[in-house]
Coordinates of C-alpha atoms and ligand atoms in Angstrom, one line a residue:
X256 CA 41.7 -52.1 93.8
X257 CA 41.2 -49.0 91.4
X258 CA 38.2 -46.8 92.7
X259 CA 35.6 -46.5 90.2
X260 CA 34.9 -43.6 87.7
X261 CA 31.6 -42.0 88.1
X262 CA 29.6 -41.3 84.8
X263 CA 27.5 -38.3 85.1
X264 CA 24.8 -37.6 82.5
X265 CA 24.0 -34.2 81.2
X266 CA 21.0 -34.5 83.7
X267 CA 23.4 -34.9 86.8
X268 CA 25.7 -31.7 86.5
X269 CA 25.2 -30.1 89.9
X270 CA 27.2 -30.4 93.2
X271 CA 24.9 -32.8 94.7
X272 CA 26.0 -35.5 92.2
X273 CA 29.6 -35.2 92.7
X274 CA 31.3 -36.9 95.8
X275 CA 34.9 -35.7 94.9
X276 CA 36.3 -38.8 92.7
X277 CA 37.1 -39.2 89.2
X278 CA 34.4 -38.2 86.7
X279 CA 33.5 -39.1 83.0
X280 CA 31.0 -37.2 81.0
X281 CA 30.0 -38.5 77.6
X282 CA 29.5 -36.8 74.5
X283 CA 27.5 -38.4 71.7
X284 CA 27.3 -35.8 68.7
X285 CA 26.1 -38.7 66.3
X286 CA 22.8 -38.9 68.5
X287 CA 21.7 -35.5 66.5
X288 CA 21.9 -37.5 63.1
X289 CA 19.6 -40.3 64.4
X290 CA 16.6 -38.3 65.4
X291 CA 15.7 -34.5 65.4
X292 CA 16.1 -32.7 68.8
X293 CA 15.6 -29.0 69.3
X294 CA 18.7 -27.0 68.2
X295 CA 18.6 -25.0 71.5
X296 CA 18.2 -28.3 73.8
X297 CA 21.2 -30.0 71.7
X298 CA 23.1 -26.7 72.6
X299 CA 22.3 -26.3 76.1
X300 CA 23.0 -30.1 76.9
X301 CA 26.3 -29.8 75.1
X302 CA 27.1 -26.7 76.7
X303 CA 26.3 -27.6 80.4
X304 CA 28.5 -30.6 79.9
X305 CA 31.6 -28.9 78.7
X306 CA 31.1 -26.2 81.4
X307 CA 30.8 -28.9 83.9
X308 CA 34.0 -30.6 82.5
X309 CA 36.1 -27.1 82.6
X310 CA 34.9 -26.7 86.4
X311 CA 36.1 -30.0 87.5
X312 CA 39.4 -29.6 85.5
X313 CA 41.6 -32.7 86.1
X314 CA 39.0 -34.4 88.0
X315 CA 36.8 -35.0 84.7
X316 CA 37.2 -35.8 81.2
X317 CA 34.7 -36.0 78.3
X318 CA 34.7 -39.2 76.1
X319 CA 33.1 -39.5 73.0
X320 CA 31.9 -42.1 70.7
X321 CA 29.0 -43.2 68.3
X322 CA 27.0 -44.3 71.3
X323 CA 27.0 -43.9 75.1
X324 CA 27.9 -47.7 75.1
X325 CA 30.8 -47.6 72.7
X326 CA 32.2 -44.4 74.5
X327 CA 32.2 -46.1 77.7
X328 CA 33.6 -49.3 76.6
X329 CA 36.3 -47.8 74.6
X330 CA 37.3 -45.7 77.8
X331 CA 37.5 -49.0 79.6
X332 CA 34.6 -48.2 82.0
X333 CA 32.9 -51.2 82.5
X334 CA 32.4 -53.6 85.5
X335 CA 33.6 -52.2 88.7
X336 CA 35.4 -49.4 87.0
X337 CA 32.0 -47.7 86.3
X338 CA 29.7 -46.2 88.7
X339 CA 26.4 -44.1 88.1
X340 CA 24.1 -42.2 90.5
X341 CA 21.2 -44.0 89.7
X342 CA 19.8 -44.0 86.2
X343 CA 17.7 -41.2 84.3
X344 CA 16.1 -43.6 82.0
X345 CA 15.2 -47.4 81.4
X346 CA 17.9 -47.3 78.7
X347 CA 20.4 -46.0 80.8
X348 CA 19.6 -48.5 83.5
X349 CA 20.0 -51.4 81.1
X350 CA 23.1 -50.3 79.7
X351 CA 24.7 -50.0 83.2
X352 CA 23.5 -53.2 84.1
X353 CA 24.9 -54.7 80.9
X354 CA 28.1 -53.1 81.4
X355 CA 28.4 -54.7 85.0
X356 CA 28.7 -51.0 86.7
X357 CA 27.4 -50.0 90.0
X358 CA 24.3 -47.7 90.4
X359 CA 24.1 -45.7 93.4
X360 CA 20.7 -44.4 94.8
X361 CA 19.2 -41.7 92.5
X362 CA 19.8 -38.1 93.4
X363 CA 18.0 -34.8 92.2
X364 CA 14.7 -35.6 93.6
X365 CA 13.1 -34.8 97.1
X366 CA 12.0 -38.4 98.0
X367 CA 13.5 -41.7 97.5
X368 CA 12.0 -44.4 95.6
X369 CA 11.3 -46.4 98.9
X370 CA 9.2 -43.5 100.2
X371 CA 7.1 -43.7 97.1
X372 CA 7.1 -47.5 97.4
X373 CA 5.8 -47.4 100.9
X374 CA 3.0 -45.0 100.0
X375 CA 2.0 -47.1 96.7
X376 CA 2.0 -50.2 98.6
X377 CA -1.7 -51.9 98.6
X378 CA -2.9 -49.4 96.3
X379 CA -4.1 -50.1 92.8
X380 CA -2.9 -48.0 89.9
X381 CA -5.8 -45.5 90.0
X382 CA -5.3 -44.8 93.6
X383 CA -1.9 -43.3 93.0
X384 CA -3.4 -39.8 93.1
X385 CA -0.9 -36.9 93.1
X386 CA -2.5 -34.8 95.8
X387 CA -2.4 -37.8 98.2
X388 CA 1.3 -38.3 97.5
X389 CA 1.8 -34.6 97.8
X390 CA 0.3 -34.7 101.5
X391 CA 2.3 -37.6 102.5
X392 CA 5.6 -35.7 101.3
X393 CA 4.6 -32.5 103.1
X394 CA 3.8 -34.5 106.2
X395 CA 7.2 -36.4 106.1
X396 CA 9.5 -33.4 105.2
X397 CA 7.5 -30.9 107.6
X398 CA 7.7 -28.5 104.6
X399 CA 4.8 -25.7 105.2
X400 CA 3.7 -27.7 108.4
X401 CA 3.1 -26.2 111.8
X402 CA 2.3 -28.7 114.7
X403 CA 1.3 -31.5 112.3
X404 CA -1.0 -29.3 110.5
X405 CA -0.6 -27.7 107.1
X406 CA 0.4 -23.9 107.3
X407 CA -2.7 -21.8 106.4
X408 CA -5.0 -24.6 107.5
X409 CA -5.0 -26.4 104.0
X410 CA -2.7 -28.3 101.9
X411 CA -3.4 -26.8 98.6
X412 CA -4.3 -23.1 97.5
X413 CA -4.9 -24.4 94.0
X414 CA -8.5 -22.8 94.0
X415 CA -6.9 -19.3 94.5
X416 CA -4.5 -20.0 91.6
X417 CA -6.7 -19.9 88.8
X418 CA -7.1 -16.1 88.0
X419 CA -7.7 -15.2 84.4
X420 CA -5.2 -12.7 83.0
X421 CA -5.7 -9.1 84.2
X422 CA -8.5 -7.6 82.1
X423 CA -7.2 -5.6 79.0
X424 CA -3.6 -6.5 79.7
X425 CA -1.0 -7.7 77.0
X426 CA 1.4 -8.9 79.6
X427 CA 1.9 -9.2 83.4
X428 CA 4.3 -6.5 83.2
X429 CA 7.0 -8.3 84.9
X430 CA 10.5 -7.4 84.0
X431 CA 12.5 -9.6 81.6
X432 CA 13.8 -12.7 83.3
X433 CA 17.6 -13.3 83.7
X434 CA 19.4 -14.7 80.7
X435 CA 22.9 -16.0 80.2
X436 CA 25.9 -14.2 78.6
X437 CA 27.7 -16.9 76.1
X438 CA 31.2 -17.6 76.1
X439 CA 33.7 -19.5 74.2
X440 CA 32.3 -22.8 75.0
X441 CA 28.9 -21.8 73.5
X442 CA 30.7 -20.7 70.5
X443 CA 32.4 -24.0 70.0
X444 CA 29.2 -25.8 70.5
X445 CA 27.5 -23.6 68.0
X446 CA 30.5 -24.4 65.6
X447 CA 30.0 -28.1 66.2
X448 CA 26.3 -28.0 65.7
X449 CA 26.5 -25.7 62.5
X450 CA 28.9 -28.5 61.3
X451 CA 26.3 -31.3 62.2
X452 CA 23.5 -29.4 60.4
X453 CA 25.6 -28.6 57.5
X454 CA 26.3 -32.5 56.9
X455 CA 22.5 -33.6 57.0
X456 CA 21.6 -33.6 60.8
X457 CA 18.1 -32.3 61.1
X458 CA 17.2 -30.1 64.1
X459 CA 13.8 -28.9 65.4
X460 CA 13.5 -25.1 65.7
X461 CA 15.7 -22.2 65.4
X462 CA 19.3 -21.4 66.9
X463 CA 19.5 -18.4 68.9
X464 CA 21.5 -17.3 71.8
X465 CA 21.2 -19.6 74.7
X466 CA 18.5 -18.7 77.2
X467 CA 18.8 -21.0 80.0
X468 CA 21.3 -21.8 82.6
X469 CA 24.1 -24.1 81.9
X470 CA 26.3 -24.0 84.8
X471 CA 25.5 -24.1 88.5
X472 CA 26.4 -20.2 88.9
X473 CA 23.9 -19.2 86.1
X474 CA 21.2 -21.5 87.7
X475 CA 21.7 -19.8 91.2
X476 CA 21.2 -16.2 89.3
X477 CA 18.3 -17.7 87.6
X478 CA 16.6 -18.6 90.8
X479 CA 17.5 -15.2 92.5
X480 CA 15.8 -13.4 89.8
X481 CA 12.8 -15.6 89.8
X482 CA 12.4 -15.2 93.6
X483 CA 13.0 -11.2 93.2
X484 CA 10.8 -10.5 90.2
X485 CA 8.2 -13.3 89.8
X486 CA 7.5 -15.6 93.1
X487 CA 4.6 -13.3 94.4
X488 CA 2.9 -13.6 91.0
X489 CA 3.4 -17.1 90.6
X490 CA 0.3 -18.7 92.2
X491 CA -2.6 -16.5 91.0
X492 CA -1.7 -16.6 87.1
X493 CA -0.4 -20.1 86.9
X494 CA -3.1 -21.1 84.4
X495 CA -3.4 -17.9 82.6
X496 CA -2.0 -17.3 78.9
X497 CA -1.2 -14.0 77.2
X498 CA -0.1 -13.8 73.6
X499 CA 2.4 -11.0 74.4
X500 CA 3.7 -12.9 77.5
X501 CA 5.3 -16.1 77.1
X502 CA 6.8 -16.4 80.4
X503 CA 4.3 -14.9 82.8
X504 CA 5.3 -15.6 86.2
X505 CA 6.6 -19.1 85.9
X506 CA 10.0 -20.1 87.1
X507 CA 11.4 -21.6 83.8
X508 CA 13.5 -23.4 86.2
X509 CA 12.7 -26.9 85.1
X510 CA 15.5 -26.5 82.7
X511 CA 18.3 -26.0 85.2
X512 CA 16.4 -28.5 87.7
X513 CA 16.3 -31.1 85.2
X514 CA 20.1 -30.6 84.2
X515 CA 20.7 -31.2 87.7
X516 CA 22.2 -27.7 88.2
X517 CA 19.9 -26.9 91.1
X518 CA 18.1 -29.4 93.5
X519 CA 14.5 -29.1 93.7
X520 CA 14.6 -29.0 97.6
X521 CA 17.0 -26.1 97.6
X522 CA 14.2 -24.1 95.5
X523 CA 11.8 -25.2 97.9
X524 CA 13.6 -24.2 100.8
X525 CA 14.5 -20.8 99.4
X526 CA 10.8 -20.1 98.7
X527 CA 9.6 -21.2 101.7
X528 CA 12.1 -18.9 103.6
X529 CA 10.4 -16.0 101.8
X530 CA 7.1 -16.9 103.1
X531 CA 8.3 -17.1 106.4
X532 CA 10.1 -13.8 106.2
X533 CA 6.9 -12.3 105.1
X534 CA 8.1 -11.5 101.6
X535 CA 5.8 -13.9 99.6
X536 CA 2.2 -14.9 99.6
X537 CA 1.5 -18.4 100.9
X538 CA -0.7 -19.3 97.7
X539 CA 2.4 -18.5 95.4
X540 CA 4.7 -20.4 97.8
X541 CA 2.6 -23.4 98.3
X542 CA 1.8 -23.6 94.5
X543 CA 5.4 -23.8 93.9
X544 CA 6.2 -26.5 96.5
X545 CA 3.4 -28.5 95.3
X546 CA 4.8 -28.4 91.5
X547 CA 8.1 -29.6 92.9
X548 CA 7.8 -31.9 95.5
X549 CA 4.4 -33.1 94.6
X550 CA 4.2 -33.3 90.8
X551 CA 7.9 -33.5 90.0
X552 CA 8.7 -36.3 92.3
X553 CA 5.4 -38.2 91.6
X554 CA 6.2 -38.1 87.9
X555 CA 9.7 -39.5 88.5
X556 CA 8.5 -42.2 90.7
X557 CA 5.6 -43.1 88.2
X558 CA 8.1 -43.6 85.5
X559 CA 10.0 -46.4 87.4
X560 CA 6.6 -47.6 88.8
X561 CA 4.8 -48.0 85.6
X562 CA 7.5 -49.9 83.8
X563 CA 9.6 -49.7 80.6
X564 CA 6.6 -50.4 78.3
X565 CA 4.2 -47.9 79.6
X566 CA 4.6 -45.5 76.7
X567 CA 4.4 -47.9 74.0
X568 CA 1.8 -50.5 75.4
X569 CA -0.9 -47.7 76.4
X570 CA -3.3 -46.4 73.7
X571 CA -6.5 -46.5 75.5
X572 CA -8.4 -44.1 73.2
X573 CA -7.0 -45.9 70.1
X574 CA -5.2 -42.6 68.8
X575 CA -3.4 -43.5 65.7
X576 CA -2.8 -40.0 63.8
X577 CA 1.0 -39.2 63.2
X578 CA 2.1 -36.2 64.8
X579 CA 2.0 -33.6 61.7
X580 CA 5.3 -33.2 60.0
X581 CA 5.1 -29.4 60.5
X582 CA 5.4 -30.1 64.3
X583 CA 8.9 -31.6 63.8
X584 CA 10.1 -28.2 62.4
X585 CA 7.9 -26.6 63.7
X586 CA 6.4 -24.7 61.0
X587 CA 3.4 -22.4 61.8
X588 CA 2.8 -20.9 58.6
X589 CA -0.2 -23.2 57.9
X590 CA -1.8 -22.8 61.5
X591 CA -4.4 -20.3 61.6
X592 CA -5.7 -21.0 65.3
X593 CA -4.1 -18.1 67.3
X594 CA -3.6 -20.1 70.4
X595 CA -2.0 -23.1 68.6
X596 CA 0.0 -21.1 66.3
X597 CA 1.7 -19.3 69.2
X598 CA 2.3 -22.3 71.1
X599 CA 4.1 -24.0 68.3
X600 CA 5.9 -20.7 67.3
X601 CA 7.3 -20.5 70.9
X602 CA 8.5 -24.1 70.7
X603 CA 10.2 -23.1 67.4
X604 CA 11.9 -19.8 68.8
X605 CA 12.7 -21.2 72.2
X606 CA 11.9 -24.8 72.8
X607 CA 9.9 -24.0 75.9
X608 CA 6.3 -23.1 76.6
X609 CA 4.6 -22.7 80.1
X610 CA 2.5 -25.7 81.5
X611 CA -0.8 -24.4 80.4
X612 CA 0.1 -24.1 76.6
X613 CA 1.7 -27.4 76.8
X614 CA -1.4 -29.3 78.4
X615 CA -4.4 -27.1 77.2
X616 CA -3.2 -26.1 73.6
X617 CA -0.8 -28.5 72.5
X618 CA -1.8 -31.5 74.5
X619 CA -5.6 -30.6 73.9
X620 CA -5.2 -30.4 70.3
X621 CA -3.3 -33.7 70.1
X622 CA -5.9 -35.4 72.1
X623 CA -8.9 -34.0 70.1
X624 CA -7.1 -35.1 66.9
X625 CA -5.9 -38.5 68.2
X626 CA -2.2 -38.1 67.7
X627 CA -0.3 -41.2 68.5
X628 CA 0.7 -41.0 72.2
X629 CA 4.1 -42.8 71.8
X630 CA 5.1 -40.5 68.9
X631 CA 3.6 -37.5 70.9
X632 CA 5.8 -38.5 73.9
X633 CA 8.9 -38.5 71.5
X634 CA 7.8 -35.0 70.1
X635 CA 7.8 -33.4 73.5
X636 CA 10.9 -34.9 74.9
X637 CA 12.9 -33.8 71.6
X638 CA 11.3 -30.3 70.9
X639 CA 11.4 -29.0 74.5
X640 CA 14.7 -28.0 76.2
X641 CA 13.4 -29.4 79.8
X642 CA 12.3 -32.8 78.1
X643 CA 13.8 -35.9 79.7
X644 CA 12.8 -39.5 79.2
X645 CA 11.3 -40.0 82.6
X646 CA 9.3 -36.7 82.8
X647 CA 7.3 -37.5 79.6
X648 CA 5.3 -40.5 80.0
X649 CA 3.2 -39.5 83.0
X650 CA 2.6 -36.2 81.6
X651 CA 2.0 -37.0 77.8
X652 CA 0.7 -40.6 77.8
X653 CA -1.1 -40.4 81.2
X654 CA -2.0 -36.8 82.0
X655 CA -2.5 -35.2 78.7
X656 CA -3.6 -38.0 76.3
X657 CA -5.5 -40.4 78.6
X658 CA -4.0 -43.0 77.0
X659 CA -3.5 -45.1 80.0
X660 CA -7.0 -45.1 80.6
X661 CA -7.1 -43.5 84.0
X662 CA -3.9 -44.2 85.8
X663 CA -2.2 -40.7 86.0
X664 CA -5.6 -38.6 85.2
X665 CA -9.2 -39.4 86.4
X666 CA -10.5 -37.9 83.0
X667 CA -9.4 -36.6 79.7
X668 CA -8.0 -33.2 79.7
X669 CA -10.2 -32.2 76.6
X670 CA -11.6 -28.9 76.7
X671 CA -13.4 -26.4 73.8
X672 CA -12.4 -23.1 73.1
X673 CA -14.4 -21.6 75.9
X674 CA -11.6 -22.5 78.4
X675 CA -9.0 -20.9 76.3
X676 CA -10.9 -18.1 75.7
X677 CA -11.5 -17.6 79.5
X678 CA -7.9 -18.0 80.3
X679 CA -6.3 -16.0 77.7
X680 CA -6.3 -13.3 75.2
X681 CA -6.1 -15.3 72.0
X682 CA -9.6 -15.5 70.7
X683 CA -9.8 -11.9 70.2
X684 CA -7.2 -11.9 67.5
X685 CA -8.2 -15.3 65.8
X686 CA -10.0 -16.0 62.6
X687 CA -12.1 -18.5 64.6
X688 CA -15.0 -17.9 67.0
X689 CA -14.8 -20.0 70.2
X690 CA -18.7 -19.9 70.4
X691 CA -19.1 -21.8 67.2
X692 CA -18.9 -25.2 66.4
X693 CA -20.3 -25.3 62.8
X694 CA -19.2 -23.1 59.7
X695 CA -16.1 -21.5 58.4
X696 CA -15.3 -19.8 61.8
X697 CA -16.1 -22.6 63.9
X698 CA -13.4 -22.8 66.6
X699 CA -11.2 -26.0 65.9
X700 CA -11.0 -26.5 69.7
X701 CA -14.9 -26.2 70.4
X702 CA -15.7 -28.3 67.4
X703 CA -12.8 -30.6 67.9
X704 CA -14.0 -31.2 71.4
X705 CA -17.4 -32.5 70.4
X706 CA -15.8 -34.6 67.6
X707 CA -13.4 -35.9 70.3
X708 CA -16.1 -37.0 72.7
X709 CA -18.0 -38.6 69.7
X710 CA -15.1 -40.5 68.6
X711 CA -14.1 -41.8 72.3
X712 CA -17.6 -42.0 73.3
X713 CA -17.6 -45.8 73.6
X714 CA -14.3 -46.1 75.6
X715 CA -15.2 -43.3 78.1
X716 CA -19.0 -44.6 78.8
X717 CA -18.0 -45.9 82.2
X718 CA -16.0 -43.1 83.5
X719 CA -18.4 -41.2 85.8
X720 CA -16.4 -37.8 85.4
X721 CA -17.4 -37.8 81.9
X722 CA -21.0 -38.5 82.4
X723 CA -21.9 -34.9 81.9
X724 CA -20.1 -34.1 79.0
X725 CA -21.3 -37.1 77.4
X726 CA -25.0 -36.2 78.2
X727 CA -24.1 -32.7 76.5
X728 CA -23.0 -34.7 73.4
X729 CA -26.1 -36.7 73.2
X730 CA -28.1 -33.6 73.4
X731 CA -26.2 -31.8 70.5
X732 CA -28.7 -31.3 67.7
X733 CA -26.0 -30.9 65.1
X734 CA -23.7 -33.4 66.3
X735 CA -23.3 -35.2 62.7
X736 CA -22.6 -32.1 61.2
X737 CA -20.0 -31.0 63.6
X738 CA -18.3 -34.7 63.5
X739 CA -18.5 -34.5 59.6
X740 CA -16.9 -31.2 59.6
X741 CA -13.9 -32.1 62.0
X742 CA -13.3 -35.0 59.9
X743 CA -13.0 -33.2 56.9
X744 CA -11.0 -30.3 58.4
X745 CA -7.5 -30.3 57.0
X746 CA -6.2 -27.0 58.4
X747 CA -6.5 -25.4 61.9
Ligands
FAD100 C1 2.4 -32.3 77.9 C2 3.4 -31.8 78.9 C3 4.8 -31.8 78.7 C4 5.7 -31.5 79.7 N1 6.9 -31.5 79.3 C5 7.8 -31.3 80.3 C6 9.3 -31.4 80.2 O1 9.5 -31.7 79.0 N2 10.1 -31.3 81.1 C7 9.5 -30.7 82.7 O2 10.3 -30.9 83.3 N3 8.2 -30.9 82.6 C8 7.3 -31.0 81.8 N4 5.8 -30.9 81.8 C9 5.4 -30.5 83.3 C10 5.5 -28.8 83.3 O3 4.7 -28.3 82.1 C11 6.7 -28.2 83.2 O4 7.5 -28.6 84.3 C12 6.8 -26.6 83.3 O5 5.8 -26.0 82.3 C13 8.2 -26.0 83.2 O6 8.1 -24.8 83.2 P1 8.7 -24.0 84.5 O7 10.0 -24.2 85.1 O8 8.3 -22.4 84.3 O9 7.5 -24.4 85.5 P2 6.6 -23.8 86.8 O10 5.3 -23.6 86.2 O11 7.3 -22.5 87.3 O12 6.4 -24.9 87.8 C14 7.7 -25.0 88.6 C15 8.5 -26.4 88.5 O13 7.7 -27.5 89.1 C16 8.1 -28.7 88.3 N5 6.7 -29.2 87.7 C17 5.5 -28.7 87.7 N6 4.6 -29.6 87.0 C18 5.3 -30.7 86.8 C19 4.8 -31.9 86.0 N7 3.8 -32.0 85.6 N8 6.0 -32.9 86.0 C20 7.3 -32.6 86.2 N9 7.6 -31.3 86.9 C21 6.8 -30.4 87.1 C22 8.9 -28.3 87.3 O14 10.2 -28.7 87.6 C23 8.9 -26.7 87.3 O15 10.2 -26.0 87.1 C24 5.0 -31.2 80.9 C25 3.7 -31.0 81.1 C26 2.9 -31.6 80.1 C27 1.3 -31.3 80.3
SF4_101 S1 -10.9 -19.1 68.8 FE1 -10.5 -21.4 69.0 S2 -8.6 -21.5 67.8 FE2 -8.8 -19.2 67.9 S3 -7.7 -18.8 69.8 FE3 -9.8 -19.3 70.6 S4 -9.8 -21.2 71.3 FE4 -7.8 -20.9 70.0

C-alpha cells in the first residue's frame, strides 16, 4: 500500500504540521479572479507556500489548478492517497470528505476540540464565555499557575491594561518592528500578481514590500524582536490608539501564527519564561497569554461548534446595508472622520490594523451603520493579511456586530466618539467634534451611536446590559433630529 500524501494549506506551513512524509501544496492563482483579496495577503500566502516548498525540496511539490478540488484530483490525490491535518474551514472539510481523504486531528492550537467539547457540554450558547474557557485552559495547562492558583492572585490583569496613550505623545516611541528582506521568490510572486492584475484580477489595497514573515526563520526573528522591543509595553497600551503609531506595542504575530509558522504555545512559553526570569511584567505577559490560549483557541473552537451556517443565518439586528464599494479598494478620499480614515488607510497600505481599530473603529462604524454582517465578514477576511475563514465568524458576526444576538458577546460593542477621544489622539485633528451629536460638526460615531440605539431598540430591549444606554436614549431631547440627521448623512 502506498503511503498517503499530506496536503498542507497556506495556514499549515510550520514544522508542527510535518511528520516527514510526502507533502503537496496547492496553488490556485485563479481564486484571485473570483473575489478581491488584499494584494499583500495574496503575496504573503503565495510567498510562504513557495518558500516552504523550497525548504522541503524533494519531499514537497506544488500542484496547481483552477480550484483546489481540480488540482488535487488532477494530481491523483483522492481516497487513501490523500491526508490532511484537520481542516481549516468548513469548505475544506467538505472537500476532503468528498475526496475520501483522511483527516488527522487539527494542530496549531493550544487545546484540542475534545477539551472544548468537555467544557461546553451542558452549557447553553450564552454560557460559552471566553473568560471561563480561559480559566479552564490555564488550569489544564498549568500556564501561569502556582500551587493550583493563578500567579499574581488573579486570572486576568485586564483592568491594568486599559491605559490611555501617554499624554501629548504621537507614538509610544518603540523601535520600528522587524521587517523581512524580499528574495527571488517574492520577485516571482510579484510578477505573477502583476500579470493577474493586468489581465483583470482586482485586488484590495496597494502592493508594497513584504512586511510579515513568510518562513519559519523569519517568524522566529519577528518573535525575538517583539520580545526584545515590545513585550513590556504590550499590556498597558493594548486598547490605546495613536495616529502616528499604527503598531503600538502589539505583536503582529497573528500573521505568522495563522500561517502556521509559529505555534501559539511556543509564543506563550517564551513570554512566560520572560516573566519568570524577571524580564517582563505580569500584566503584559498575562495579557498576551490570554489572547493566545483564551481568545484565539475559543474563536477557533466556536467556529466548529457554531456550525457552517452561523455566518449566513445570523442577522439579529437586521443589518442590511451593503459594505461600501470604497471599503473594497479601500479609498479614503471621501472619508472625513479622522479615526475611520486612518483605519481604512492602514488597511489599504498594509492589510493590517491592531485590534482596537478593528473593533472600536471599523467594526463600531459598521455596527452603527447596519452593514450586512455576512458581507462584512467576507470583507475582513479578504482585506486583512491575517484573515482566515475560522477567525472571522466569532470576531465579526458575534463580537463586533452582535448579529448572533448574544452568543459571543453579551451586548453590542457600540460606542460613541467619547471612547475614541479617550483612547486616542484622533479627535484633535478631526473636522468633527466628539461631544456633538447635532450640526455640521456632529461626530458620526457619537450621533451614530444614538441613531443605532434608536434603530435596534426593539431588538435589544430585553438585554439588561443595554438598560442604561436605552434609558439614556429615552431621555435624549433631540432624539428625532439626531436620527433624521444620521439617516440623511451620506459622508463620514
Ligand atoms: C472585527 C475583528 C476582526 C478581526 N480579524 C482578525 C483576523 O483577521 N485574524 C486574526 O488572527 N485575528 C483577528 N481579530 C482578532 C485580533 O484583532 C487580531 O488577532 C489582532 O489584532 C492581530 O494583531 P496582533 O498579532 O498584533 O495581536 P496582539 O494584540 O499582539 O495579540 C496577540 C495574539 O492574540 C491572538 N488574538 C487576540 N485576540 C484574538 C481574537 N479575538 N481572535 C483570534 N485571535 C486573537 C492573535 O493570534 C494575536 O496575534 C479580529 C478581531 C476583530 C474584532
Ligand atoms: S471626532 Fe468622531 S469621527 Fe472624528 S476622530 Fe473623533 S471619534 Fe472619530
